[in-house]
């Protein structure tokens, strides 16, 4: 049996870390990729030898619908093109769980499929919601996957003041893919994946 974290302590620490990222001044960030709908920034991570990425764009739907599609559950697998499986390993309460998920290979399989085991927590934030997560050191591993590690990451979703039926979605992602991969390939994949994430999510919400 795996040793489970103290959910309340980990959830509070995780939320506070994400709020700290959300409060960083603009000059700390450098633009990594930009489309007409989404901007991706990055800065060196303080958690590992890689980058903390920030993504931001407007989604044409209300906060609850957006977060219901992002947080762990059956919705996520239906639309997230990178995710290939998702299992809830442990439920602490309705907004708090441990999940295991796998991702597809990327960049013509330069980055092979990965597996992650994450603690996930969703909580109210201002007029909206924050859905955040961090990987756990889970001993059970599957040989066909490289085990990646998500340092504190999450998605802030708040209604647009001028248009409450739309939401401003801001994400913070710092993933250590591990294995032997050139850092430039990781950075390219992360920026591309985040752009795709917004497009996939918007299309899924339009169908819902």
mmCIF file of C-alpha atoms in Angstrom:
data_model
loop_
_atom_site.group_PDB
_atom_site.id
_atom_site.type_symbol
_atom_site.label_atom_id
_atom_site.label_comp_id
_atom_site.label_asym_id
_atom_site.label_seq_id
_atom_site.Cartn_x
_atom_site.Cartn_y
_atom_site.Cartn_z
ATOM 1 C CA UNK A 1 0.000 0.000 0.000
ATOM 2 C CA UNK A 2 1.373 3.406 -0.979
ATOM 3 C CA UNK A 3 1.823 6.037 1.734
ATOM 4 C CA UNK A 4 -0.757 8.713 0.910
ATOM 5 C CA UNK A 5 -0.027 12.392 1.580
ATOM 6 C CA UNK A 6 -1.729 14.486 4.247
ATOM 7 C CA UNK A 7 -4.245 15.912 1.790
ATOM 8 C CA UNK A 8 -5.140 19.081 3.738
ATOM 9 C CA UNK A 9 -1.497 20.082 4.283
ATOM 10 C CA UNK A 10 -0.466 19.352 0.687
ATOM 11 C CA UNK A 11 -3.547 21.135 -0.740
ATOM 12 C CA UNK A 12 -2.852 24.313 1.249
ATOM 13 C CA UNK A 13 0.841 24.352 0.324
ATOM 14 C CA UNK A 14 0.019 23.734 -3.344
ATOM 15 C CA UNK A 15 -2.626 26.475 -3.489
ATOM 16 C CA UNK A 16 -0.279 28.996 -1.861
ATOM 17 C CA UNK A 17 2.531 28.134 -4.312
ATOM 18 C CA UNK A 18 0.221 28.664 -7.318
ATOM 19 C CA UNK A 19 -1.037 31.998 -5.936
ATOM 20 C CA UNK A 20 2.608 33.042 -5.553
ATOM 21 C CA UNK A 21 3.250 32.221 -9.256
ATOM 22 C CA UNK A 22 0.087 34.127 -10.207
ATOM 23 C CA UNK A 23 1.416 37.194 -8.379
ATOM 24 C CA UNK A 24 4.786 37.347 -10.192
ATOM 25 C CA UNK A 25 5.473 40.650 -11.954
ATOM 26 C CA UNK A 26 5.228 40.743 -15.755
ATOM 27 C CA UNK A 27 8.944 41.492 -16.175
ATOM 28 C CA UNK A 28 9.846 38.083 -14.709
ATOM 29 C CA UNK A 29 8.396 36.376 -17.822
ATOM 30 C CA UNK A 30 9.661 36.019 -21.406
ATOM 31 C CA UNK A 31 7.303 35.252 -24.307
ATOM 32 C CA UNK A 32 7.911 31.696 -25.619
ATOM 33 C CA UNK A 33 5.096 31.400 -28.183
ATOM 34 C CA UNK A 34 2.130 33.486 -29.252
ATOM 35 C CA UNK A 35 -0.982 32.940 -31.368
ATOM 36 C CA UNK A 36 -3.970 35.244 -31.853
ATOM 37 C CA UNK A 37 -5.791 33.473 -28.997
ATOM 38 C CA UNK A 38 -3.097 32.297 -26.568
ATOM 39 C CA UNK A 39 0.202 33.606 -25.169
ATOM 40 C CA UNK A 40 2.839 31.341 -23.594
ATOM 41 C CA UNK A 41 5.565 32.784 -21.366
ATOM 42 C CA UNK A 42 8.378 31.082 -19.486
ATOM 43 C CA UNK A 43 10.889 31.725 -16.717
ATOM 44 C CA UNK A 44 13.527 29.486 -15.109
ATOM 45 C CA UNK A 45 11.882 27.169 -12.592
ATOM 46 C CA UNK A 46 12.964 27.302 -8.960
ATOM 47 C CA UNK A 47 11.950 23.639 -8.579
ATOM 48 C CA UNK A 48 14.135 21.916 -11.196
ATOM 49 C CA UNK A 49 16.575 22.559 -14.039
ATOM 50 C CA UNK A 50 13.907 23.574 -16.567
ATOM 51 C CA UNK A 51 11.233 26.221 -17.096
ATOM 52 C CA UNK A 52 8.024 27.306 -15.419
ATOM 53 C CA UNK A 53 5.601 28.030 -18.265
ATOM 54 C CA UNK A 54 2.667 30.437 -18.030
ATOM 55 C CA UNK A 55 -0.203 30.220 -20.534
ATOM 56 C CA UNK A 56 -3.153 32.581 -20.909
ATOM 57 C CA UNK A 57 -6.166 32.843 -23.190
ATOM 58 C CA UNK A 58 -9.906 33.525 -23.221
ATOM 59 C CA UNK A 59 -12.291 30.544 -23.365
ATOM 60 C CA UNK A 60 -15.876 30.963 -24.621
ATOM 61 C CA UNK A 61 -17.655 29.337 -21.695
ATOM 62 C CA UNK A 62 -18.392 29.827 -17.983
ATOM 63 C CA UNK A 63 -15.854 29.008 -15.263
ATOM 64 C CA UNK A 64 -17.537 25.845 -13.918
ATOM 65 C CA UNK A 65 -17.740 24.240 -17.376
ATOM 66 C CA UNK A 66 -14.100 25.056 -18.133
ATOM 67 C CA UNK A 67 -12.767 23.631 -14.848
ATOM 68 C CA UNK A 68 -15.037 20.554 -15.077
ATOM 69 C CA UNK A 69 -13.283 19.756 -18.369
ATOM 70 C CA UNK A 70 -9.782 20.341 -16.945
ATOM 71 C CA UNK A 71 -9.868 18.593 -13.582
ATOM 72 C CA UNK A 72 -9.550 14.793 -13.264
ATOM 73 C CA UNK A 73 -12.588 12.946 -14.564
ATOM 74 C CA UNK A 74 -14.124 11.371 -17.660
ATOM 75 C CA UNK A 75 -14.420 14.730 -19.480
ATOM 76 C CA UNK A 76 -10.654 15.151 -19.671
ATOM 77 C CA UNK A 77 -9.912 12.018 -21.693
ATOM 78 C CA UNK A 78 -12.590 12.888 -24.242
ATOM 79 C CA UNK A 79 -10.862 16.021 -25.478
ATOM 80 C CA UNK A 80 -7.208 16.227 -24.326
ATOM 81 C CA UNK A 81 -5.265 14.964 -27.357
ATOM 82 C CA UNK A 82 -2.070 14.404 -25.328
ATOM 83 C CA UNK A 83 -3.660 12.236 -22.617
ATOM 84 C CA UNK A 84 -4.088 8.517 -23.393
ATOM 85 C CA UNK A 85 -5.403 7.184 -20.050
ATOM 86 C CA UNK A 86 -6.564 8.524 -16.691
ATOM 87 C CA UNK A 87 -7.397 6.607 -13.489
ATOM 88 C CA UNK A 88 -8.408 7.972 -10.090
ATOM 89 C CA UNK A 89 -6.347 5.990 -7.569
ATOM 90 C CA UNK A 90 -7.661 7.607 -4.379
ATOM 91 C CA UNK A 91 -10.454 10.065 -3.506
ATOM 92 C CA UNK A 92 -9.968 12.242 -0.419
ATOM 93 C CA UNK A 93 -13.096 14.339 -0.906
ATOM 94 C CA UNK A 94 -15.010 15.665 -3.897
ATOM 95 C CA UNK A 95 -12.372 18.233 -4.898
ATOM 96 C CA UNK A 96 -9.237 16.282 -3.969
ATOM 97 C CA UNK A 97 -7.736 13.039 -5.381
ATOM 98 C CA UNK A 98 -4.684 11.094 -6.529
ATOM 99 C CA UNK A 99 -4.717 10.268 -10.248
ATOM 100 C CA UNK A 100 -2.484 8.315 -12.611
ATOM 101 C CA UNK A 101 -2.419 9.332 -16.262
ATOM 102 C CA UNK A 102 -0.377 8.630 -19.361
ATOM 103 C CA UNK A 103 0.564 10.848 -22.293
ATOM 104 C CA UNK A 104 1.272 10.106 -25.950
ATOM 105 C CA UNK A 105 4.693 10.372 -27.566
ATOM 106 C CA UNK A 106 5.576 13.850 -28.900
ATOM 107 C CA UNK A 107 7.786 15.393 -31.587
ATOM 108 C CA UNK A 108 7.801 12.280 -33.769
ATOM 109 C CA UNK A 109 8.389 10.208 -30.632
ATOM 110 C CA UNK A 110 11.631 12.000 -29.700
ATOM 111 C CA UNK A 111 9.687 12.250 -26.430
ATOM 112 C CA UNK A 112 8.281 8.786 -25.722
ATOM 113 C CA UNK A 113 5.012 8.148 -23.811
ATOM 114 C CA UNK A 114 5.073 9.292 -20.175
ATOM 115 C CA UNK A 115 3.239 8.311 -16.994
ATOM 116 C CA UNK A 116 2.439 10.656 -14.082
ATOM 117 C CA UNK A 117 0.919 10.117 -10.633
ATOM 118 C CA UNK A 118 -0.431 13.433 -9.340
ATOM 119 C CA UNK A 119 -2.232 14.819 -6.332
ATOM 120 C CA UNK A 120 -5.023 17.072 -7.671
ATOM 121 C CA UNK A 121 -6.973 19.783 -5.823
ATOM 122 C CA UNK A 122 -9.716 22.186 -6.962
ATOM 123 C CA UNK A 123 -10.669 25.198 -4.847
ATOM 124 C CA UNK A 124 -12.459 28.545 -5.155
ATOM 125 C CA UNK A 125 -10.279 31.507 -6.114
ATOM 126 C CA UNK A 126 -11.694 35.056 -6.144
ATOM 127 C CA UNK A 127 -14.763 34.939 -8.443
ATOM 128 C CA UNK A 128 -13.570 31.724 -10.088
ATOM 129 C CA UNK A 129 -11.725 28.451 -9.476
ATOM 130 C CA UNK A 130 -8.193 27.086 -9.236
ATOM 131 C CA UNK A 131 -7.452 23.484 -10.239
ATOM 132 C CA UNK A 132 -3.903 22.512 -9.287
ATOM 133 C CA UNK A 133 -1.649 19.494 -8.927
ATOM 134 C CA UNK A 134 1.756 18.101 -8.034
ATOM 135 C CA UNK A 135 3.335 14.701 -8.729
ATOM 136 C CA UNK A 136 3.811 12.159 -5.960
ATOM 137 C CA UNK A 137 6.716 9.748 -5.527
ATOM 138 C CA UNK A 138 4.596 6.679 -6.281
ATOM 139 C CA UNK A 139 6.639 3.484 -6.161
ATOM 140 C CA UNK A 140 4.466 1.335 -8.458
ATOM 141 C CA UNK A 141 5.758 1.858 -12.013
ATOM 142 C CA UNK A 142 4.943 0.407 -15.420
ATOM 143 C CA UNK A 143 7.906 -0.559 -17.583
ATOM 144 C CA UNK A 144 6.407 0.690 -20.854
ATOM 145 C CA UNK A 145 6.377 4.314 -19.621
ATOM 146 C CA UNK A 146 8.985 6.775 -18.423
ATOM 147 C CA UNK A 147 7.730 8.320 -15.155
ATOM 148 C CA UNK A 148 7.545 12.102 -15.482
ATOM 149 C CA UNK A 149 7.162 14.568 -12.624
ATOM 150 C CA UNK A 150 4.940 17.640 -12.413
ATOM 151 C CA UNK A 151 6.250 20.269 -10.050
ATOM 152 C CA UNK A 152 3.479 22.564 -8.686
ATOM 153 C CA UNK A 153 1.174 23.391 -11.579
ATOM 154 C CA UNK A 154 -2.392 24.603 -12.009
ATOM 155 C CA UNK A 155 -5.095 26.519 -13.847
ATOM 156 C CA UNK A 156 -6.771 29.717 -12.640
ATOM 157 C CA UNK A 157 -10.143 30.343 -14.273
ATOM 158 C CA UNK A 158 -12.115 33.549 -13.642
ATOM 159 C CA UNK A 159 -15.029 35.173 -15.496
ATOM 160 C CA UNK A 160 -14.167 38.072 -17.792
ATOM 161 C CA UNK A 161 -15.458 41.246 -16.136
ATOM 162 C CA UNK A 162 -16.784 42.647 -19.402
ATOM 163 C CA UNK A 163 -18.254 39.319 -20.544
ATOM 164 C CA UNK A 164 -19.111 36.886 -17.685
ATOM 165 C CA UNK A 165 -20.108 34.140 -20.161
ATOM 166 C CA UNK A 166 -16.417 33.951 -21.136
ATOM 167 C CA UNK A 167 -13.497 32.935 -18.902
ATOM 168 C CA UNK A 168 -9.875 34.008 -18.616
ATOM 169 C CA UNK A 169 -7.842 30.809 -18.225
ATOM 170 C CA UNK A 170 -4.272 31.147 -16.911
ATOM 171 C CA UNK A 171 -2.073 28.081 -16.444
ATOM 172 C CA UNK A 172 1.274 27.448 -14.764
ATOM 173 C CA UNK A 173 3.081 24.262 -15.832
ATOM 174 C CA UNK A 174 6.546 22.946 -14.929
ATOM 175 C CA UNK A 175 6.961 19.365 -16.026
ATOM 176 C CA UNK A 176 10.151 17.357 -15.676
ATOM 177 C CA UNK A 177 9.767 14.764 -18.453
ATOM 178 C CA UNK A 178 12.878 12.905 -17.218
ATOM 179 C CA UNK A 179 14.656 10.421 -19.451
ATOM 180 C CA UNK A 180 17.333 11.562 -21.915
ATOM 181 C CA UNK A 181 15.815 14.386 -23.966
ATOM 182 C CA UNK A 182 17.479 17.579 -25.271
ATOM 183 C CA UNK A 183 16.170 20.553 -23.251
ATOM 184 C CA UNK A 184 15.361 22.394 -26.508
ATOM 185 C CA UNK A 185 13.016 19.541 -27.513
ATOM 186 C CA UNK A 186 11.271 19.727 -24.126
ATOM 187 C CA UNK A 187 10.796 23.501 -24.416
ATOM 188 C CA UNK A 188 9.405 23.203 -27.960
ATOM 189 C CA UNK A 189 7.037 20.423 -26.913
ATOM 190 C CA UNK A 190 5.777 22.292 -23.835
ATOM 191 C CA UNK A 191 4.912 25.488 -25.713
ATOM 192 C CA UNK A 192 3.242 23.530 -28.535
ATOM 193 C CA UNK A 193 1.310 21.325 -26.089
ATOM 194 C CA UNK A 194 -0.048 24.340 -24.208
ATOM 195 C CA UNK A 195 -1.250 26.023 -27.425
ATOM 196 C CA UNK A 196 -2.977 22.755 -28.451
ATOM 197 C CA UNK A 197 -4.519 22.445 -24.971
ATOM 198 C CA UNK A 198 -6.482 25.680 -25.418
ATOM 199 C CA UNK A 199 -7.675 24.735 -28.906
ATOM 200 C CA UNK A 200 -8.726 21.216 -27.849
ATOM 201 C CA UNK A 201 -10.523 22.577 -24.771
ATOM 202 C CA UNK A 202 -12.419 25.244 -26.723
ATOM 203 C CA UNK A 203 -13.589 22.726 -29.325
ATOM 204 C CA UNK A 204 -14.747 20.309 -26.610
ATOM 205 C CA UNK A 205 -16.750 23.033 -24.842
ATOM 206 C CA UNK A 206 -18.419 24.074 -28.114
ATOM 207 C CA UNK A 207 -19.607 20.479 -28.594
ATOM 208 C CA UNK A 208 -20.806 20.114 -24.971
#
